Amino acid sequence: MSVISRLCGRLGLTNSSCSLNASKSTFRMEIRQFRTKRQKKSSPTLPEPENLIVRKDVGFSALKRPVMFTFAFTGCTVAGCAIWQYENMREAARRSRLPNFDFGFGRKAGDLREEFRQWWNKLPDNEKLFIPICALNCLVFLGWRIPALQGVMMKWFLASPSGVATCLPMLLSTFSHYSFVHLGMNMFCLHSLMGPAVNILGQEQFLAMYLTGGVFSSLASYVFKVGRSMPGVSLGASGAVLAVIGVFGTIMPDARFQIIFIPGFTFTADTAIKALICLDTAGLVAGWRMFDHAAHLAGVLYGIFWCHAGSRFLWDSRAPLVNAWHQFRTGSKRRDE
């Protein structure tokens, strides 16, 4: 006799009522188990990109396309930012000739859009540049939270020399963060240094340096991974942000830095650059894998290079391109003919 039958006998219940109660309890348990299985299926866990290891071994021949992409992207970025600077100067000159006359071209339909336009025009140049960069990083961060986009995110927003796509992820990965702490720290450092750097370089030259610095740091990461046969992926704006630190520390070496977690402890920007170079060099030699030390070291060195040579050889050589664009925009070449 089962335990349920004995209990029914003591309570004076019939077998039919006991069997009915037993069947109801069994049915309830089956429903609970079914709900638990459905809940487990409906909440898939997202993969950790930092722990994703690519097993495919590649040689130095895999670096041909990334190298060509890096130099082509650098040329196109410098050219695009130079044209952007020309258009900004052209618009400023037009407004200076008639400062009190409003053509009404900039007004937006609707009060909300007009208020946003006025708010945007009052922002300094560094804020106008930081907000779009931060917004792009936040959008990509949200993309990692959507399970349906995981295939796209891993293909295009993770940089690896053995990946399916190798060129475009060198740029897109600099806007990609999987961890909120990683995103927050990079954007905090970028915002802290962006004001002085933009005031010195101008927003157009700063953007050219920032984007090309991120791509060059990705290329350095590729070279190190292939040379040491260390498979893996990289993501994050750290390389580009460290390029900004390299520029800032080279131009203003006596500026004081402070770590927010250690109040009262300050050090110069020149000391920060030296410490970063030593730390990342030690990480490369020792084979530390917690950070992409090759990309970090390349970012700092690229910022120093931009101050000493890059700005002179790349940015200051934009005059022929700007003159050609000016002739195209104004049609002065046709009038001369």
mmCIF file of N, CA, C and O in Angstrom, residues 120-163:
data_model
loop_
_atom_site.group_PDB
_atom_site.id
_atom_site.type_symbol
_atom_site.label_atom_id
_atom_site.label_comp_id
_atom_site.label_asym_id
_atom_site.label_seq_id
_atom_site.Cartn_x
_atom_site.Cartn_y
_atom_site.Cartn_z
ATOM 1 N N TRP A 120 22.226 73.072 -29.224
ATOM 2 C CA TRP A 120 23.404 72.478 -29.864
ATOM 3 C C TRP A 120 24.387 73.551 -30.312
ATOM 4 O O TRP A 120 25.608 73.390 -30.170
ATOM 5 N N ASN A 121 23.901 74.649 -30.842
ATOM 6 C CA ASN A 121 24.785 75.711 -31.322
ATOM 7 C C ASN A 121 25.539 76.389 -30.182
ATOM 8 O O ASN A 121 26.607 76.965 -30.412
ATOM 9 N N LYS A 122 25.008 76.338 -28.973
ATOM 10 C CA LYS A 122 25.671 76.967 -27.836
ATOM 11 C C LYS A 122 26.753 76.085 -27.223
ATOM 12 O O LYS A 122 27.544 76.563 -26.408
ATOM 13 N N LEU A 123 26.795 74.821 -27.607
ATOM 14 C CA LEU A 123 27.798 73.914 -27.035
ATOM 15 C C LEU A 123 29.186 74.255 -27.568
ATOM 16 O O LEU A 123 29.343 74.659 -28.718
ATOM 17 N N PRO A 124 30.237 74.050 -26.763
ATOM 18 C CA PRO A 124 31.603 74.208 -27.278
ATOM 19 C C PRO A 124 31.945 73.094 -28.259
ATOM 20 O O PRO A 124 31.265 72.058 -28.334
ATOM 21 N N ASP A 125 33.025 73.292 -29.001
ATOM 22 C CA ASP A 125 33.382 72.332 -30.044
ATOM 23 C C ASP A 125 33.693 70.952 -29.491
ATOM 24 O O ASP A 125 33.355 69.934 -30.116
ATOM 25 N N ASN A 126 34.338 70.885 -28.332
ATOM 26 C CA ASN A 126 34.672 69.574 -27.782
ATOM 27 C C ASN A 126 33.427 68.789 -27.393
ATOM 28 O O ASN A 126 33.374 67.565 -27.561
ATOM 29 N N GLU A 127 32.382 69.469 -26.902
ATOM 30 C CA GLU A 127 31.147 68.768 -26.556
ATOM 31 C C GLU A 127 30.407 68.311 -27.813
ATOM 32 O O GLU A 127 29.806 67.234 -27.833
ATOM 33 N N LYS A 128 30.443 69.129 -28.864
ATOM 34 C CA LYS A 128 29.805 68.722 -30.115
ATOM 35 C C LYS A 128 30.462 67.500 -30.715
ATOM 36 O O LYS A 128 29.822 66.740 -31.464
ATOM 37 N N LEU A 129 31.725 67.298 -30.423
ATOM 38 C CA LEU A 129 32.432 66.129 -30.934
ATOM 39 C C LEU A 129 32.303 64.934 -30.003
ATOM 40 O O LEU A 129 32.197 63.791 -30.453
ATOM 41 N N PHE A 130 32.284 65.198 -28.694
ATOM 42 C CA PHE A 130 32.207 64.088 -27.740
ATOM 43 C C PHE A 130 30.848 63.414 -27.751
ATOM 44 O O PHE A 130 30.765 62.177 -27.652
ATOM 45 N N ILE A 131 29.781 64.185 -27.851
ATOM 46 C CA ILE A 131 28.435 63.607 -27.775
ATOM 47 C C ILE A 131 28.190 62.567 -28.869
ATOM 48 O O ILE A 131 27.708 61.466 -28.574
ATOM 49 N N PRO A 132 28.500 62.830 -30.153
ATOM 50 C CA PRO A 132 28.304 61.778 -31.160
ATOM 51 C C PRO A 132 29.190 60.555 -30.938
ATOM 52 O O PRO A 132 28.740 59.418 -31.131
ATOM 53 N N ILE A 133 30.453 60.771 -30.519
ATOM 54 C CA ILE A 133 31.335 59.632 -30.272
ATOM 55 C C ILE A 133 30.794 58.777 -29.130
ATOM 56 O O ILE A 133 30.735 57.546 -29.223
ATOM 57 N N CYS A 134 30.380 59.419 -28.042
ATOM 58 C CA CYS A 134 29.828 58.678 -26.903
ATOM 59 C C CYS A 134 28.526 57.979 -27.281
ATOM 60 O O CYS A 134 28.277 56.845 -26.851
ATOM 61 N N ALA A 135 27.692 58.642 -28.083
ATOM 62 C CA ALA A 135 26.420 58.033 -28.495
ATOM 63 C C ALA A 135 26.658 56.781 -29.337
ATOM 64 O O ALA A 135 25.969 55.763 -29.161
ATOM 65 N N LEU A 136 27.630 56.825 -30.237
ATOM 66 C CA LEU A 136 27.946 55.641 -31.047
ATOM 67 C C LEU A 136 28.436 54.495 -30.170
ATOM 68 O O LEU A 136 28.054 53.334 -30.371
ATOM 69 N N ASN A 137 29.287 54.795 -29.204
ATOM 70 C CA ASN A 137 29.768 53.752 -28.292
ATOM 71 C C ASN A 137 28.624 53.152 -27.481
ATOM 72 O O ASN A 137 28.590 51.941 -27.254
ATOM 73 N N CYS A 138 27.691 53.985 -27.052
ATOM 74 C CA CYS A 138 26.547 53.478 -26.277
ATOM 75 C C CYS A 138 25.620 52.625 -27.142
ATOM 76 O O CYS A 138 25.093 51.608 -26.674
ATOM 77 N N LEU A 139 25.415 53.010 -28.402
ATOM 78 C CA LEU A 139 24.575 52.214 -29.288
ATOM 79 C C LEU A 139 25.177 50.833 -29.532
ATOM 80 O O LEU A 139 24.470 49.817 -29.523
ATOM 81 N N VAL A 140 26.482 50.793 -29.742
ATOM 82 C CA VAL A 140 27.134 49.490 -29.948
ATOM 83 C C VAL A 140 27.073 48.664 -28.659
ATOM 84 O O VAL A 140 26.879 47.442 -28.701
ATOM 85 N N PHE A 141 27.224 49.315 -27.519
ATOM 86 C CA PHE A 141 27.104 48.614 -26.237
ATOM 87 C C PHE A 141 25.719 47.980 -26.089
ATOM 88 O O PHE A 141 25.590 46.834 -25.634
ATOM 89 N N LEU A 142 24.684 48.709 -26.470
ATOM 90 C CA LEU A 142 23.329 48.149 -26.418
ATOM 91 C C LEU A 142 23.158 47.022 -27.420
ATOM 92 O O LEU A 142 22.398 46.075 -27.187
ATOM 93 N N GLY A 143 23.860 47.096 -28.559
ATOM 94 C CA GLY A 143 23.789 46.014 -29.533
ATOM 95 C C GLY A 143 24.281 44.687 -28.981
ATOM 96 O O GLY A 143 23.764 43.627 -29.347
ATOM 97 N N TRP A 144 25.271 44.727 -28.085
ATOM 98 C CA TRP A 144 25.757 43.493 -27.463
ATOM 99 C C TRP A 144 24.712 42.874 -26.536
ATOM 100 O O TRP A 144 24.796 41.693 -26.212
ATOM 101 N N ARG A 145 23.730 43.641 -26.105
ATOM 102 C CA ARG A 145 22.707 43.118 -25.191
ATOM 103 C C ARG A 145 21.557 42.449 -25.929
ATOM 104 O O ARG A 145 20.660 41.898 -25.302
ATOM 105 N N ILE A 146 21.530 42.529 -27.269
ATOM 106 C CA ILE A 146 20.441 41.955 -28.061
ATOM 107 C C ILE A 146 20.903 40.604 -28.606
ATOM 108 O O ILE A 146 21.823 40.544 -29.436
ATOM 109 N N PRO A 147 20.308 39.497 -28.174
ATOM 110 C CA PRO A 147 20.783 38.178 -28.624
ATOM 111 C C PRO A 147 20.698 37.994 -30.140
ATOM 112 O O PRO A 147 21.544 37.305 -30.721
ATOM 113 N N ALA A 148 19.706 38.586 -30.787
ATOM 114 C CA ALA A 148 19.558 38.390 -32.226
ATOM 115 C C ALA A 148 20.691 39.024 -33.025
ATOM 116 O O ALA A 148 20.892 38.670 -34.198
ATOM 117 N N LEU A 149 21.429 39.942 -32.428
ATOM 118 C CA LEU A 149 22.506 40.645 -33.140
ATOM 119 C C LEU A 149 23.885 40.079 -32.840
ATOM 120 O O LEU A 149 24.882 40.652 -33.279
ATOM 121 N N GLN A 150 23.955 38.970 -32.114
ATOM 122 C CA GLN A 150 25.262 38.473 -31.699
ATOM 123 C C GLN A 150 26.145 38.089 -32.885
ATOM 124 O O GLN A 150 27.354 38.330 -32.876
ATOM 125 N N GLY A 151 25.564 37.506 -33.919
ATOM 126 C CA GLY A 151 26.357 37.139 -35.087
ATOM 127 C C GLY A 151 26.956 38.348 -35.774
ATOM 128 O O GLY A 151 28.133 38.356 -36.146
ATOM 129 N N VAL A 152 26.150 39.399 -35.929
ATOM 130 C CA VAL A 152 26.641 40.636 -36.555
ATOM 131 C C VAL A 152 27.691 41.300 -35.683
ATOM 132 O O VAL A 152 28.727 41.775 -36.181
ATOM 133 N N MET A 153 27.470 41.344 -34.376
ATOM 134 C CA MET A 153 28.408 42.002 -33.478
ATOM 135 C C MET A 153 29.752 41.296 -33.466
ATOM 136 O O MET A 153 30.802 41.949 -33.493
ATOM 137 N N MET A 154 29.745 39.983 -33.444
ATOM 138 C CA MET A 154 31.012 39.245 -33.397
ATOM 139 C C MET A 154 31.768 39.322 -34.712
ATOM 140 O O MET A 154 32.993 39.250 -34.738
ATOM 141 N N LYS A 155 31.066 39.486 -35.811
ATOM 142 C CA LYS A 155 31.737 39.554 -37.103
ATOM 143 C C LYS A 155 32.345 40.921 -37.347
ATOM 144 O O LYS A 155 33.475 41.023 -37.846
ATOM 145 N N TRP A 156 31.636 41.991 -36.995
ATOM 146 C CA TRP A 156 32.040 43.328 -37.391
ATOM 147 C C TRP A 156 32.585 44.177 -36.248
ATOM 148 O O TRP A 156 33.253 45.186 -36.511
ATOM 149 N N PHE A 157 32.318 43.831 -34.991
ATOM 150 C CA PHE A 157 32.718 44.680 -33.872
ATOM 151 C C PHE A 157 33.727 43.998 -32.955
ATOM 152 O O PHE A 157 33.935 44.442 -31.841
ATOM 153 N N LEU A 158 34.358 42.930 -33.425
ATOM 154 C CA LEU A 158 35.479 42.297 -32.754
ATOM 155 C C LEU A 158 36.648 42.254 -33.723
ATOM 156 O O LEU A 158 36.498 41.774 -34.851
ATOM 157 N N ALA A 159 37.806 42.749 -33.326
ATOM 158 C CA ALA A 159 38.973 42.811 -34.204
ATOM 159 C C ALA A 159 39.869 41.610 -33.945
ATOM 160 O O ALA A 159 40.298 41.369 -32.809
ATOM 161 N N SER A 160 40.139 40.860 -35.005
ATOM 162 C CA SER A 160 41.016 39.698 -34.908
ATOM 163 C C SER A 160 41.632 39.431 -36.275
ATOM 164 O O SER A 160 40.925 39.485 -37.290
ATOM 165 N N PRO A 161 42.926 39.153 -36.332
ATOM 166 C CA PRO A 161 43.543 38.858 -37.639
ATOM 167 C C PRO A 161 43.060 37.560 -38.254
ATOM 168 O O PRO A 161 43.254 37.340 -39.454
ATOM 169 N N SER A 162 42.438 36.686 -37.468
ATOM 170 C CA SER A 162 41.918 35.428 -37.985
ATOM 171 C C SER A 162 40.401 35.433 -38.105
ATOM 172 O O SER A 162 39.785 34.383 -38.276
ATOM 173 N N GLY A 163 39.783 36.602 -38.018
ATOM 174 C CA GLY A 163 38.338 36.685 -38.127
ATOM 175 C C GLY A 163 37.853 36.593 -39.554
ATOM 176 O O GLY A 163 38.637 36.634 -40.517
#
